[in-house]
Amino acid sequence: MVSIKSEEEIELLRESNLLVGMTLGEIAKHIRPGITTLELDRIAEAFIRSHGAVPGFLNYDGYPYTLCISLNEVVVHGLPSEKCILKEGDIVSVDCGTLKNGFYGDSAYTFEVGKVSDEMHELLETTKESLYKGIEKAVAGMRVGDIGYAVQSYCEARGYAVVRELVGHGVGRDMHEEPPVPNYGRRGQGVLLKEGMVIAIEPMIARGERYVYLDDDGWSVRTRDGKPCAHFEHTIAIRKGKADILSSFEYVERVLEQLH
Ligand code: MF3
Ligand code: CO
């Protein structure tokens, strides 16, 4: 069963998701060569708690941190570590969740560390754009397969591969609700989208092949061929005509504009 959220519930989801956006903005200020991913995690946890919320990922399925921080060939669920130091040319996906007033926020952004290659830059641009291609189809009357088709066709036409083992999801009082939202699919297939559904769309797009494996650490998902992978995620509410994006990259992008 896919739940339909009331307007009141959607406003609470917006609050939680805006806090994720603000947290990603705070992290954006600290992304630079030399910082460890554990330092970024500590900053995010303190920031979320100081805003009357708790980290949404911490202790979720036993996950031990606030953020998932995934460098280069790590697709998602990278574990923050004091041994993991950002270096010039890396790309780093920061996935953040919050739990505020009983509702989850969930959003991710992939950052450039210092100057990255044109190839890396293009991977990030393509992945982010594919998220918005998916969001364009996320309106009442369309189906989940229309979202996946939009993401997949945009990326594959440009020579990129769509990771299939991990997918988007409904969001609400639980972080992972029905329905699953794959980043691949067929037009007109799958769950019918209705006004008031809230879903996270989160393309994971690879430079090489789409195949992945689970690292020995039990969390990090890596590309099999070791090529880089990017990840962007928004939580959105389904409406008639146009999706309502509940999370926000505005805080991040404001910080990045000031830095460059
Ligand atoms: N942010 C991930 C998602 O988008 C979930 C994180 S997994 C956790 O679905 F275990 F860290 F919570
Ligand atoms: Co998610």
CSV table of C-alpha atoms in Angstrom, one decimal, residues 23-181:
chain,number,residue,atom,x,y,z
A,23,THR,CA,22.7,20.4,6.6
A,24,LEU,CA,24.0,19.7,3.1
A,25,GLY,CA,24.6,23.4,2.8
A,26,GLU,CA,26.6,23.4,6.0
A,27,ILE,CA,28.7,20.4,4.7
A,28,ALA,CA,29.3,22.3,1.4
A,29,LYS,CA,31.2,24.9,3.4
A,30,HIS,CA,33.6,22.3,4.7
A,31,ILE,CA,34.3,20.2,1.6
A,32,ARG,CA,38.0,20.7,0.7
A,33,PRO,CA,41.1,18.6,0.3
A,34,GLY,CA,42.4,17.5,3.7
A,35,ILE,CA,39.2,17.2,5.7
A,36,THR,CA,38.2,13.7,6.8
A,37,THR,CA,34.8,12.2,6.2
A,38,LEU,CA,34.4,11.6,9.9
A,39,GLU,CA,34.8,15.4,10.5
A,40,LEU,CA,32.0,16.0,8.0
A,41,ASP,CA,29.8,13.5,9.8
A,42,ARG,CA,30.4,15.2,13.2
A,43,ILE,CA,29.5,18.6,11.7
A,44,ALA,CA,26.3,17.2,10.3
A,45,GLU,CA,25.2,15.5,13.5
A,46,ALA,CA,25.7,18.6,15.6
A,47,PHE,CA,23.9,20.7,13.0
A,48,ILE,CA,20.9,18.5,12.9
A,49,ARG,CA,20.6,18.1,16.7
A,50,SER,CA,20.9,21.9,17.1
A,51,HIS,CA,17.9,22.2,14.9
A,52,GLY,CA,15.6,20.1,17.1
A,53,ALA,CA,15.9,16.9,15.0
A,54,VAL,CA,17.8,13.7,15.1
A,55,PRO,CA,19.9,12.1,12.3
A,56,GLY,CA,17.7,9.9,10.3
A,57,PHE,CA,20.3,7.3,9.3
A,58,LEU,CA,21.9,6.9,12.7
A,59,ASN,CA,20.9,3.4,14.0
A,60,TYR,CA,18.6,2.9,11.0
A,61,ASP,CA,19.1,-0.8,10.2
A,62,GLY,CA,22.1,-0.6,12.5
A,63,TYR,CA,23.8,2.2,10.4
A,64,PRO,CA,26.4,3.8,12.7
A,65,TYR,CA,26.7,7.4,11.3
A,66,THR,CA,24.7,10.5,10.4
A,67,LEU,CA,25.8,10.7,6.8
A,68,CYS,CA,26.7,8.2,4.1
A,69,ILE,CA,29.8,9.6,2.4
A,70,SER,CA,30.7,7.9,-0.8
A,71,LEU,CA,33.9,8.8,-2.7
A,72,ASN,CA,34.6,8.2,-6.4
A,73,GLU,CA,33.9,4.5,-7.1
A,74,VAL,CA,31.8,4.1,-3.9
A,75,VAL,CA,28.2,4.3,-5.1
A,76,VAL,CA,26.4,4.8,-1.8
A,77,HIS,CA,26.5,4.0,1.9
A,78,GLY,CA,30.2,4.9,2.3
A,79,LEU,CA,31.1,4.9,6.0
A,80,PRO,CA,32.6,8.2,7.4
A,81,SER,CA,36.1,7.5,8.7
A,82,GLU,CA,39.0,9.4,10.2
A,83,LYS,CA,41.2,7.5,7.7
A,84,CYS,CA,39.2,8.8,4.7
A,85,ILE,CA,40.7,12.2,3.7
A,86,LEU,CA,39.3,14.2,0.8
A,87,LYS,CA,41.8,15.0,-1.9
A,88,GLU,CA,41.8,17.3,-4.9
A,89,GLY,CA,40.0,15.8,-7.9
A,90,ASP,CA,37.7,13.5,-5.8
A,91,ILE,CA,33.9,13.4,-6.2
A,92,VAL,CA,32.1,12.8,-2.9
A,93,SER,CA,28.4,11.9,-2.5
A,94,VAL,CA,26.9,13.1,0.8
A,95,ASP,CA,23.6,11.4,1.6
A,96,CYS,CA,21.8,12.9,4.6
A,97,GLY,CA,18.6,12.0,6.5
A,98,THR,CA,16.8,13.7,9.4
A,99,LEU,CA,13.9,12.7,11.6
A,100,LYS,CA,11.9,15.7,12.8
A,101,ASN,CA,8.4,15.8,14.3
A,102,GLY,CA,8.1,12.1,13.4
A,103,PHE,CA,8.8,12.5,9.7
A,104,TYR,CA,11.9,11.7,7.6
A,105,GLY,CA,13.9,13.9,5.3
A,106,ASP,CA,16.2,12.3,2.8
A,107,SER,CA,18.4,14.0,0.1
A,108,ALA,CA,21.9,13.6,-1.4
A,109,TYR,CA,24.3,15.8,-3.4
A,110,THR,CA,27.6,14.9,-5.0
A,111,PHE,CA,30.4,17.5,-4.5
A,112,GLU,CA,33.6,18.2,-6.3
A,113,VAL,CA,36.7,18.4,-4.2
A,114,GLY,CA,38.8,21.2,-5.5
A,115,LYS,CA,39.2,21.0,-9.2
A,116,VAL,CA,38.0,17.8,-10.8
A,117,SER,CA,38.5,16.5,-14.4
A,118,ASP,CA,36.0,17.4,-17.1
A,119,GLU,CA,35.0,13.8,-17.1
A,120,MET,CA,34.0,13.9,-13.4
A,121,HIS,CA,32.3,17.2,-13.8
A,122,GLU,CA,30.2,15.9,-16.7
A,123,LEU,CA,29.2,12.8,-14.7
A,124,LEU,CA,27.9,15.1,-11.9
A,125,GLU,CA,26.0,17.4,-14.2
A,126,THR,CA,24.5,14.4,-16.1
A,127,THR,CA,23.4,12.7,-12.8
A,128,LYS,CA,21.9,15.9,-11.4
A,129,GLU,CA,20.1,16.6,-14.6
A,130,SER,CA,18.7,13.1,-14.8
A,131,LEU,CA,17.2,13.6,-11.3
A,132,TYR,CA,15.3,16.6,-12.7
A,133,LYS,CA,14.2,14.6,-15.7
A,134,GLY,CA,12.7,12.1,-13.4
A,135,ILE,CA,11.1,14.8,-11.3
A,136,GLU,CA,9.4,16.2,-14.4
A,137,LYS,CA,7.6,12.9,-14.8
A,138,ALA,CA,6.7,12.6,-11.1
A,139,VAL,CA,3.2,14.0,-11.4
A,140,ALA,CA,-0.3,12.7,-10.7
A,141,GLY,CA,-1.5,10.4,-13.4
A,142,MET,CA,2.0,9.2,-14.5
A,143,ARG,CA,3.5,5.9,-13.3
A,144,VAL,CA,6.7,5.0,-11.4
A,145,GLY,CA,8.0,3.5,-14.7
A,146,ASP,CA,7.8,6.9,-16.4
A,147,ILE,CA,10.2,8.3,-13.8
A,148,GLY,CA,12.7,5.4,-14.3
A,149,TYR,CA,12.4,5.7,-18.0
A,150,ALA,CA,13.1,9.4,-18.0
A,151,VAL,CA,16.3,8.9,-15.8
A,152,GLN,CA,17.5,5.9,-17.7
A,153,SER,CA,17.0,7.2,-21.3
A,154,TYR,CA,18.7,10.5,-20.4
A,155,CYS,CA,21.7,8.8,-18.9
A,156,GLU,CA,22.1,6.0,-21.4
A,157,ALA,CA,21.8,8.3,-24.4
A,158,ARG,CA,24.9,10.0,-23.0
A,159,GLY,CA,26.9,6.8,-22.5
A,160,TYR,CA,26.3,6.5,-18.7
A,161,ALA,CA,25.1,3.4,-16.8
A,162,VAL,CA,22.2,3.3,-14.3
A,163,VAL,CA,22.9,1.3,-11.1
A,164,ARG,CA,19.9,-1.0,-10.5
A,165,GLU,CA,20.5,-2.7,-7.2
A,166,LEU,CA,19.5,0.4,-5.2
A,167,VAL,CA,16.4,2.4,-5.9
A,168,GLY,CA,14.3,5.4,-4.6
A,169,HIS,CA,11.4,4.9,-2.3
A,170,GLY,CA,8.4,6.4,-0.5
A,171,VAL,CA,9.2,8.7,2.4
A,172,GLY,CA,7.1,9.5,5.5
A,173,ARG,CA,7.0,8.3,9.1
A,174,ASP,CA,9.3,5.6,7.8
A,175,MET,CA,12.4,6.4,5.7
A,176,HIS,CA,11.8,3.6,3.3
A,177,GLU,CA,8.1,3.3,2.4
A,178,GLU,CA,6.3,1.9,-0.6
A,179,PRO,CA,6.7,2.1,-3.6
A,180,PRO,CA,10.2,1.3,-4.8
A,181,VAL,CA,11.3,3.9,-7.4
